[in-house]
Short mmCIF file of C-alpha atoms and ligand atoms in Angstrom, two decimals:
data_model
loop_
_atom_site.label_atom_id
_atom_site.label_comp_id
_atom_site.label_asym_id
_atom_site.label_seq_id
_atom_site.Cartn_x
_atom_site.Cartn_y
_atom_site.Cartn_z
CA MET A 1 -106.92 -4.65 76.63
CA TYR A 2 -103.62 -5.75 77.69
CA HIS A 3 -102.15 -9.09 76.08
CA ASN A 4 -98.76 -9.92 75.10
CA THR A 5 -99.36 -12.80 73.08
CA LEU A 6 -96.73 -12.38 70.01
CA SER A 7 -93.78 -11.35 73.04
CA LYS A 8 -95.44 -15.20 74.67
CA LYS A 9 -94.52 -17.17 71.86
CA PHE A 10 -91.06 -15.12 71.15
CA PHE A 11 -90.25 -16.12 74.53
CA GLN A 12 -91.66 -19.79 73.74
CA ARG A 13 -89.13 -20.08 70.60
CA ALA A 14 -86.07 -18.28 71.92
CA LYS A 15 -86.10 -20.78 74.79
CA ASP A 16 -84.90 -23.80 72.80
CA LEU A 17 -82.47 -21.48 71.46
CA ILE A 18 -81.09 -19.98 73.59
CA PRO A 19 -80.19 -20.35 77.59
CA GLY A 20 -83.80 -18.98 79.23
CA GLY A 21 -84.27 -17.62 76.18
CA VAL A 22 -82.57 -14.52 77.07
CA ASN A 23 -78.67 -13.79 76.79
CA SER A 24 -78.55 -11.64 79.65
CA PRO A 25 -80.47 -13.39 83.02
CA VAL A 26 -82.59 -10.40 84.66
CA ARG A 27 -84.08 -10.19 81.64
CA ALA A 28 -86.15 -13.16 81.75
CA CYS A 29 -88.48 -11.64 84.11
CA GLN A 30 -88.17 -14.85 86.63
CA SER A 31 -87.92 -13.14 89.29
CA VAL A 32 -91.59 -10.61 88.71
CA GLY A 33 -93.14 -14.12 88.18
CA CYS A 34 -93.84 -13.33 84.50
CA ASP A 35 -92.40 -13.63 80.82
CA PRO A 36 -90.28 -11.25 78.66
CA ILE A 37 -91.90 -8.53 77.05
CA PHE A 38 -89.50 -8.48 73.66
CA ILE A 39 -89.23 -5.17 72.47
CA GLU A 40 -89.06 -3.85 68.87
CA LYS A 41 -88.59 -0.05 69.46
CA GLY A 42 -87.13 2.59 71.36
CA ASP A 43 -88.26 6.05 70.88
CA GLN A 44 -87.08 8.91 73.13
CA CYS A 45 -88.50 7.50 76.54
CA TYR A 46 -91.06 5.44 75.39
CA LEU A 47 -90.44 1.34 74.52
CA TYR A 48 -92.69 -0.68 72.04
CA ASP A 49 -93.81 -3.91 71.82
CA PRO A 50 -94.70 -6.29 69.09
CA ASP A 51 -98.03 -6.89 70.27
CA GLY A 52 -98.60 -2.73 70.61
CA ASN A 53 -97.61 -1.90 73.87
CA SER A 54 -96.08 1.55 74.87
CA TYR A 55 -94.10 1.20 77.92
CA ILE A 56 -92.61 4.44 79.85
CA ASP A 57 -88.99 3.25 80.25
CA TYR A 58 -87.56 3.03 83.05
CA VAL A 59 -84.80 0.63 82.36
CA CYS A 60 -83.02 2.81 79.89
CA SER A 61 -81.38 -0.18 78.83
CA TRP A 62 -80.00 -1.05 82.41
CA GLY A 63 -78.13 3.06 82.17
CA PRO A 64 -76.83 4.04 78.69
CA MET A 65 -80.00 5.55 76.80
CA ILE A 66 -79.20 8.95 79.60
CA LEU A 67 -80.87 10.90 76.46
CA GLY A 68 -83.73 8.78 75.70
CA HIS A 69 -83.55 6.94 72.75
CA CYS A 70 -82.78 6.80 69.27
CA HIS A 71 -81.56 10.61 70.02
CA PRO A 72 -81.52 12.51 66.75
CA HIS A 73 -77.77 13.82 68.20
CA VAL A 74 -76.41 10.31 68.35
CA VAL A 75 -78.67 8.99 65.04
CA SER A 76 -77.29 11.09 62.91
CA ALA A 77 -73.59 11.13 64.57
CA VAL A 78 -73.70 6.43 64.02
CA SER A 79 -74.96 6.89 61.00
CA GLU A 80 -72.12 8.90 59.54
CA ALA A 81 -70.31 6.55 61.08
CA LEU A 82 -71.62 3.12 59.69
CA GLY A 83 -71.44 5.06 55.64
CA GLN A 84 -67.44 5.09 56.12
CA GLY A 85 -67.03 1.66 58.31
CA THR A 86 -67.59 -0.63 61.47
CA SER A 87 -64.63 -1.51 62.45
CA PHE A 88 -61.24 -1.11 61.37
CA GLY A 89 -59.45 -2.75 63.96
CA ALA A 90 -56.69 0.63 63.23
CA PRO A 91 -56.64 3.42 64.77
CA THR A 92 -59.21 6.07 64.73
CA TRP A 93 -59.86 9.99 65.21
CA ARG A 94 -63.07 9.16 67.50
CA GLU A 95 -61.19 7.29 70.10
CA VAL A 96 -58.95 9.85 70.34
CA THR A 97 -62.28 12.09 70.42
CA LEU A 98 -63.88 9.99 72.89
CA ALA A 99 -60.99 9.90 75.33
CA GLN A 100 -59.70 13.36 75.45
CA LYS A 101 -63.97 13.84 76.35
CA ILE A 102 -63.35 11.49 79.56
CA VAL A 103 -59.97 12.76 80.63
CA GLU A 104 -61.31 16.23 80.75
CA HIS A 105 -64.50 15.22 82.73
CA VAL A 106 -63.72 12.69 85.28
CA PRO A 107 -61.33 13.80 87.49
CA SER A 108 -59.05 10.66 88.19
CA ILE A 109 -58.00 9.76 84.50
CA GLU A 110 -55.31 10.81 82.93
CA LYS A 111 -54.78 7.61 80.71
CA ILE A 112 -57.81 5.58 79.00
CA ARG A 113 -58.59 2.62 77.33
CA LEU A 114 -61.00 1.31 75.73
CA VAL A 115 -62.38 -2.64 75.88
CA ASN A 116 -66.27 -3.47 75.01
CA SER A 117 -68.23 -4.10 78.11
CA GLY A 118 -67.92 -3.21 81.90
CA THR A 119 -66.85 -6.60 82.40
CA GLU A 120 -63.92 -6.71 80.18
CA ALA A 121 -63.33 -3.29 81.74
CA THR A 122 -63.26 -3.87 85.41
CA MET A 123 -61.62 -7.67 84.44
CA SER A 124 -58.81 -5.48 82.55
CA ALA A 125 -58.27 -3.36 85.37
CA ILE A 126 -58.13 -6.18 88.19
CA ARG A 127 -55.46 -7.18 85.72
CA LEU A 128 -53.79 -3.70 86.18
CA ALA A 129 -54.20 -3.59 90.25
CA ARG A 130 -52.21 -6.77 90.19
CA GLY A 131 -49.48 -6.20 87.42
CA PHE A 132 -49.00 -2.81 89.07
CA THR A 133 -48.52 -4.09 93.01
CA GLY A 134 -47.02 -8.13 92.82
CA ARG A 135 -50.15 -8.51 94.32
CA LYS A 136 -53.09 -10.41 93.80
CA LYS A 137 -56.08 -9.97 96.69
CA ILE A 138 -58.82 -8.65 95.75
CA LEU A 139 -61.58 -6.12 97.91
CA LYS A 140 -64.81 -5.89 97.11
CA PHE A 141 -67.84 -5.42 98.35
CA ASP A 142 -71.35 -7.65 98.97
CA GLY A 143 -73.82 -7.45 96.66
CA CYS A 144 -71.87 -4.88 94.77
CA TYR A 145 -71.87 -6.75 91.05
CA HIS A 146 -68.44 -6.35 88.58
CA GLY A 147 -69.43 -7.92 85.53
CA HIS A 148 -68.95 -11.79 85.30
CA ALA A 149 -64.91 -12.24 85.65
CA ASP A 150 -64.41 -15.10 87.36
CA SER A 151 -63.20 -12.73 90.33
CA PHE A 152 -66.14 -10.93 91.08
CA LEU A 153 -68.38 -13.82 91.35
CA VAL A 154 -68.66 -13.47 94.70
CA LYS A 155 -71.61 -12.50 96.92
CA ALA A 156 -72.49 -10.75 93.71
CA GLY A 157 -75.65 -8.63 93.09
CA SER A 158 -77.49 -7.67 89.79
CA GLY A 159 -78.37 -11.00 88.63
CA VAL A 160 -76.73 -13.19 90.81
CA ALA A 161 -78.65 -11.67 93.73
CA THR A 162 -81.47 -11.80 91.38
CA LEU A 163 -82.12 -15.54 91.10
CA GLY A 164 -80.33 -15.89 94.27
CA ILE A 165 -77.51 -17.64 93.43
CA PRO A 166 -74.24 -17.85 96.02
CA GLY A 167 -71.64 -17.30 93.11
CA SER A 168 -71.15 -19.80 90.44
CA PRO A 169 -70.38 -23.66 89.18
CA GLY A 170 -67.15 -23.02 87.10
CA VAL A 171 -65.26 -20.41 89.09
CA PRO A 172 -62.60 -22.45 90.08
CA GLU A 173 -62.18 -22.43 94.39
CA GLU A 174 -58.21 -20.81 93.71
CA ILE A 175 -59.77 -17.97 91.91
CA VAL A 176 -61.97 -17.23 94.38
CA ALA A 177 -59.67 -17.52 97.34
CA ASN A 178 -58.42 -14.69 96.27
CA THR A 179 -61.35 -11.97 96.45
CA ILE A 180 -62.55 -11.04 99.57
CA SER A 181 -66.05 -9.83 100.31
CA ILE A 182 -67.22 -7.85 103.15
CA PRO A 183 -70.34 -5.42 104.03
CA PHE A 184 -70.71 -2.34 102.68
CA ASN A 185 -71.10 0.97 104.46
CA ASP A 186 -69.15 -0.88 107.34
CA ARG A 187 -66.24 0.63 108.34
CA ASP A 188 -65.03 -1.78 111.01
CA ALA A 189 -65.93 -4.72 108.75
CA PHE A 190 -63.32 -2.52 106.17
CA THR A 191 -60.96 -1.96 109.00
CA GLU A 192 -60.41 -5.53 110.00
CA ALA A 193 -59.65 -6.60 106.40
CA ILE A 194 -57.39 -3.28 105.62
CA ASP A 195 -55.48 -5.09 109.27
CA LYS A 196 -55.75 -8.74 108.15
CA GLU A 197 -54.24 -8.87 104.32
CA GLY A 198 -53.58 -5.03 104.10
CA ARG A 199 -50.45 -5.78 102.11
CA GLU A 200 -51.60 -9.43 100.58
CA LEU A 201 -54.47 -6.82 98.62
CA ALA A 202 -54.15 -5.64 95.31
CA ALA A 203 -57.36 -3.44 94.89
CA VAL A 204 -60.04 -2.47 96.59
CA ILE A 205 -62.63 -2.64 93.75
CA MET A 206 -66.37 -0.70 94.66
CA GLU A 207 -69.48 0.48 93.22
CA PRO A 208 -68.44 4.27 95.05
CA VAL A 209 -73.18 4.43 95.01
CA PRO A 210 -74.06 0.35 94.74
CA ALA A 211 -76.76 -0.29 92.22
CA ASN A 212 -76.65 -3.46 91.61
CA MET A 213 -78.97 -4.69 94.92
CA GLY A 214 -81.07 -1.61 94.25
CA VAL A 215 -79.48 1.77 94.34
CA ILE A 216 -77.26 2.89 98.10
CA LEU A 217 -76.41 5.69 99.43
CA PRO A 218 -72.06 5.79 101.15
CA ASP A 219 -73.02 7.04 104.10
CA GLU A 220 -71.55 10.39 104.64
CA GLY A 221 -68.10 9.94 104.83
CA TYR A 222 -67.57 6.46 104.01
CA LEU A 223 -66.03 7.12 100.77
CA GLU A 224 -62.83 9.56 102.03
CA PHE A 225 -62.66 6.26 104.41
CA VAL A 226 -62.08 4.09 102.19
CA ARG A 227 -59.80 6.02 100.35
CA GLU A 228 -58.05 6.36 102.93
CA LYS A 229 -56.82 3.50 104.56
CA THR A 230 -56.13 1.80 100.61
CA LYS A 231 -53.61 4.65 100.29
CA GLN A 232 -51.81 4.16 104.00
CA GLU A 233 -51.39 0.59 102.77
CA ASP A 234 -50.72 1.06 99.10
CA ILE A 235 -53.64 -0.33 97.83
CA LEU A 236 -55.06 0.82 94.69
CA LEU A 237 -58.74 2.25 94.93
CA ILE A 238 -61.06 1.61 91.35
CA PHE A 239 -64.03 2.57 91.08
CA ASP A 240 -66.62 1.08 89.26
CA GLU A 241 -68.41 3.56 87.59
CA VAL A 242 -69.57 1.47 84.68
CA ILE A 243 -74.00 2.68 86.13
CA THR A 244 -72.52 6.04 87.91
CA GLY A 245 -70.32 7.22 85.33
CA PHE A 246 -71.28 10.20 83.47
CA ARG A 247 -74.83 9.45 84.78
CA LEU A 248 -74.55 11.68 88.79
CA GLY A 249 -72.32 14.10 86.48
CA LEU A 250 -70.21 14.80 83.79
CA GLY A 251 -67.03 13.66 86.95
CA GLY A 252 -69.20 10.61 87.88
CA ALA A 253 -69.65 10.00 91.62
CA GLN A 254 -66.12 11.10 92.40
CA GLU A 255 -66.72 14.14 91.47
CA PHE A 256 -70.35 14.52 93.08
CA PHE A 257 -68.49 12.76 95.98
CA GLY A 258 -65.46 14.61 95.93
CA VAL A 259 -64.07 11.19 96.33
CA THR A 260 -60.49 10.69 93.77
CA PRO A 261 -59.62 6.72 93.05
CA ASP A 262 -56.62 5.60 91.37
CA LEU A 263 -58.69 3.45 88.79
CA THR A 264 -61.81 3.58 87.33
CA CYS A 265 -64.23 1.63 85.19
CA LEU A 266 -66.92 3.07 82.48
CA GLY A 267 -69.52 1.59 80.02
CA LYS A 268 -73.00 2.29 79.22
CA ILE A 269 -73.06 6.24 78.30
CA ILE A 270 -70.12 6.48 76.62
CA GLY A 271 -70.94 3.96 74.43
CA GLY A 272 -74.34 5.87 73.91
CA GLY A 273 -76.89 2.83 73.63
CA LEU A 274 -73.62 0.46 71.66
CA PRO A 275 -71.59 -1.81 73.34
CA VAL A 276 -68.64 0.05 75.07
CA GLY A 277 -66.35 -0.24 78.38
CA ALA A 278 -63.45 1.23 79.39
CA TYR A 279 -61.03 1.37 82.27
CA GLY A 280 -58.61 4.31 82.53
CA GLY A 281 -57.09 6.80 85.97
CA ARG A 282 -53.15 7.69 86.71
CA LYS A 283 -50.70 7.87 84.28
CA ASP A 284 -48.08 5.60 85.35
CA ILE A 285 -50.53 2.98 86.28
CA MET A 286 -51.93 2.93 83.02
CA ASP A 287 -48.51 3.07 81.35
CA GLN A 288 -48.20 -0.84 82.44
CA ILE A 289 -50.37 -1.38 79.61
CA ALA A 290 -48.96 -3.27 76.85
CA PRO A 291 -47.46 -2.09 74.75
CA ALA A 292 -46.91 0.73 75.97
CA GLY A 293 -45.90 -1.89 79.93
CA PRO A 294 -45.80 -4.97 80.18
CA VAL A 295 -49.51 -5.84 81.24
CA TYR A 296 -51.38 -7.27 78.45
CA GLN A 297 -54.97 -7.28 77.29
CA ALA A 298 -56.15 -6.14 73.61
CA GLY A 299 -59.18 -6.24 72.14
CA THR A 300 -60.64 -6.99 67.55
CA LEU A 301 -63.63 -4.29 68.42
CA SER A 302 -61.84 -2.13 70.72
CA GLY A 303 -62.75 1.94 70.20
CA ASN A 304 -65.38 0.60 67.47
CA PRO A 305 -66.27 3.89 65.56
CA LEU A 306 -70.38 2.79 65.28
CA ALA A 307 -69.54 2.84 69.85
CA THR A 308 -66.65 5.85 70.27
CA ALA A 309 -69.37 7.48 67.22
CA ALA A 310 -72.71 6.87 69.76
CA GLY A 311 -70.35 8.37 73.22
CA ILE A 312 -69.29 11.16 71.57
CA ALA A 313 -72.61 12.99 70.59
CA THR A 314 -74.25 11.18 73.84
CA LEU A 315 -71.54 13.97 76.40
CA GLU A 316 -72.36 16.21 73.36
CA VAL A 317 -75.33 16.53 74.68
CA LEU A 318 -74.89 16.31 78.73
CA GLU A 319 -72.26 18.59 78.54
CA ARG A 320 -75.09 20.80 77.92
CA PRO A 321 -75.92 23.73 80.25
CA GLY A 322 -79.09 21.98 83.13
CA THR A 323 -78.82 18.88 82.36
CA TYR A 324 -77.94 16.87 84.76
CA GLU A 325 -80.27 19.49 87.43
CA SER A 326 -83.13 18.90 85.30
CA LEU A 327 -82.32 14.88 85.03
CA GLY A 328 -82.15 15.36 89.30
CA GLU A 329 -85.46 17.00 89.18
CA LYS A 330 -87.29 14.67 87.73
CA MET A 331 -86.02 12.35 89.72
CA ASP A 332 -86.86 13.68 92.90
CA TYR A 333 -89.54 14.71 91.59
CA LEU A 334 -90.80 11.05 90.86
CA ALA A 335 -89.06 9.83 94.09
CA ASN A 336 -90.89 12.19 95.43
CA GLY A 337 -94.10 11.36 94.08
CA LEU A 338 -93.96 7.92 94.92
CA SER A 339 -92.97 8.06 98.85
CA GLU A 340 -95.97 10.41 99.60
CA ILE A 341 -98.97 7.36 97.02
CA ALA A 342 -97.49 4.52 99.12
CA SER A 343 -97.60 6.49 102.27
CA LYS A 344 -101.08 7.39 101.29
CA HIS A 345 -102.19 3.45 100.43
CA GLY A 346 -100.88 2.24 103.63
CA ILE A 347 -97.90 0.38 101.00
CA SER A 348 -94.07 0.48 102.82
CA CYS A 349 -91.74 1.14 101.24
CA ILE A 350 -88.43 3.16 100.68
CA ASN A 351 -87.05 5.30 97.77
CA GLN A 352 -83.37 5.45 97.76
CA ARG A 353 -82.22 8.15 95.02
CA VAL A 354 -79.04 10.18 93.94
CA GLY A 355 -79.43 11.62 90.96
CA SER A 356 -81.28 10.56 87.96
CA MET A 357 -81.49 6.72 89.34
CA MET A 358 -83.52 5.71 91.99
CA THR A 359 -84.52 2.29 93.70
CA THR A 360 -88.26 1.49 95.85
CA PHE A 361 -87.28 -1.18 98.47
CA PHE A 362 -90.39 -3.06 99.52
CA GLY A 363 -91.34 -3.79 102.77
CA ARG A 364 -88.37 -1.02 104.28
CA LYS A 365 -89.22 1.86 105.93
CA ALA A 366 -85.46 1.99 107.19
CA PRO A 367 -82.74 3.36 104.58
CA VAL A 368 -81.41 0.19 103.35
CA ARG A 369 -77.51 0.85 104.08
CA ASN A 370 -75.94 -2.92 103.00
CA PHE A 371 -76.64 -6.07 101.05
CA GLN A 372 -78.01 -7.62 103.72
CA ASP A 373 -80.59 -5.14 104.45
CA ALA A 374 -81.51 -5.19 100.75
CA MET A 375 -81.59 -9.00 100.82
CA GLN A 376 -85.20 -7.85 103.91
CA ALA A 377 -87.27 -6.29 101.01
CA ASP A 378 -90.36 -8.27 100.57
CA THR A 379 -89.52 -9.73 96.49
CA GLU A 380 -92.87 -10.92 96.36
CA MET A 381 -94.56 -7.26 96.55
CA TYR A 382 -91.71 -5.83 94.20
CA GLY A 383 -92.67 -8.18 91.44
CA ARG A 384 -96.68 -8.12 92.13
CA PHE A 385 -95.47 -3.95 91.42
CA PHE A 386 -93.33 -4.76 88.00
CA ARG A 387 -96.87 -6.81 86.76
CA LYS A 388 -99.19 -4.26 87.50
CA MET A 389 -97.16 -1.19 86.39
CA LEU A 390 -96.46 -3.10 83.15
CA LYS A 391 -99.83 -3.71 82.01
CA GLU A 392 -100.09 -0.14 83.25
CA GLY A 393 -97.51 1.42 80.19
CA VAL A 394 -94.92 1.26 82.74
CA TRP A 395 -91.34 -0.32 82.37
CA LEU A 396 -89.54 -1.26 85.02
CA ALA A 397 -86.69 -3.16 85.83
CA PRO A 398 -87.59 -6.24 86.43
CA SER A 399 -85.85 -7.07 89.47
CA GLN A 400 -85.94 -5.35 93.15
CA PHE A 401 -81.97 -5.03 93.17
CA GLU A 402 -81.26 -3.09 89.91
CA ALA A 403 -82.04 1.09 89.85
CA ALA A 404 -84.38 3.06 87.87
CA PHE A 405 -82.87 5.61 85.07
CA ILE A 406 -84.58 8.31 84.02
CA SER A 407 -83.25 10.21 80.78
CA LEU A 408 -83.11 13.81 79.65
CA ALA A 409 -86.85 12.64 77.40
CA HIS A 410 -88.95 11.64 79.97
CA ASP A 411 -90.86 14.77 80.53
CA TRP A 412 -93.19 16.04 82.97
CA GLU A 413 -96.12 14.82 81.53
CA THR A 414 -94.98 11.37 81.09
CA LEU A 415 -93.81 11.19 85.34
CA GLU A 416 -97.53 12.24 85.63
CA PHE A 417 -98.61 9.32 84.17
CA THR A 418 -96.36 6.78 85.92
CA LEU A 419 -97.92 8.67 89.44
CA GLY A 420 -100.94 8.12 87.84
CA ALA A 421 -99.97 4.35 87.26
CA ALA A 422 -98.13 3.76 90.55
CA GLU A 423 -101.51 5.27 92.42
CA SER A 424 -103.28 2.34 90.60
CA ALA A 425 -100.76 0.01 91.53
CA PHE A 426 -100.52 1.04 95.19
CA ILE A 427 -104.15 0.53 95.40
CA HIS A 428 -104.05 -2.75 94.15
CA LEU A 429 -101.60 -4.16 96.26
CA ALA A 430 -102.87 -2.62 99.24
CA ASN A 431 -106.59 -4.14 98.03
CA SER A 432 -105.31 -7.79 97.32
N1 HOZ B 501 -76.49 -6.50 84.30
C1 HOZ B 501 -76.96 -5.42 83.85
C2 HOZ B 501 -78.01 -5.05 84.91
N2 HOZ B 501 -77.29 -4.59 86.38
C3 HOZ B 501 -78.54 -6.70 82.96
C4 HOZ B 501 -78.15 -6.17 81.81
C5 HOZ B 501 -78.92 -7.31 81.40
O1 HOZ B 501 -79.82 -7.64 80.58
O2 HOZ B 501 -79.03 -6.07 79.57
#
């Protein structure tokens, strides 16, 4: 019989000590109607809690664990680095090796700066865009999430959407006045915004495949259209590939869709599960960063030896032939299987997937193309699905507005098990 007594106990203590009991809001599981499960350890595609339960992990730490947990190559690289010291505040060879790999693989990146999180990457990229263009405003898309810096907390996705927060107290109006947010996949809205604000816009920032309002695909030609328009007005185009970078392929979404931005933000996978972020792009723009140029940005732990060791090891495994084909094939199998079982049991949902990421939007049959569509999803049904899957031993994102990821450690057997669990969950949903 499933129980989570120890997790509940830890959460009671955590709530007295940490706001909401968690260090990042979505983890609190509020929107799926349960308390969080505490994790004791991970191994390959499994997570283990202190109550003796195991789960097949489709969160993969929100993306970074593309090799699965405790991959031997990563463990040995990090162990070696650990024995040599954890931080020096001085350059190391690993930073150069990681930078070299990223520059080799990501089409838009000629130079790169390593930071400690995706939030830091996007925040710094915007400062750089403003410094480079001498313009103040930025344009983003409703439901896209670029971390929690002030400028981005306007109609944001991820936890902001999950908790239904329109913006955030503490963010001055003067700051958000410089952020314009428009619907994704809407060419007219984009043209209108560019016609109105174009000469004042430093940058357009986008997740090329939004994954923080659930996974949403760009309409055919949409990224090319945005690229063309921004070029015409000398607006920098920034791809936030914190999630899609090294997830859709070694060259990320920009290689997948063949559209090259001016700047790219990375995080997650390039740190192999340790805290990391990065922003990079055209040399002439990147050379505006201090000490090469006047735009200031710095960090004590930037390029940290453990994070770079984990990142290099992760990329080395991803560089092996066939990795992305295998990930794609498995996600295809899972998404198609889920769709078949759902329709067999009369559950209305749509699985949107690209590469090894996917979202099952409940209560929708038509494609979800933007934030407004995503917000119509049946979050109550997602919550019931989530809770049943958890009891069946499957760990999904505790929010309708996030992505499910698979790793190289997910084998056919675990996918079969997941489909079996989903069938029980759908039967349960259909009968309750
Ligand atoms: N913002 C993250 C998902 N897109 C959640 C991070 C976390 O809770 O760990």
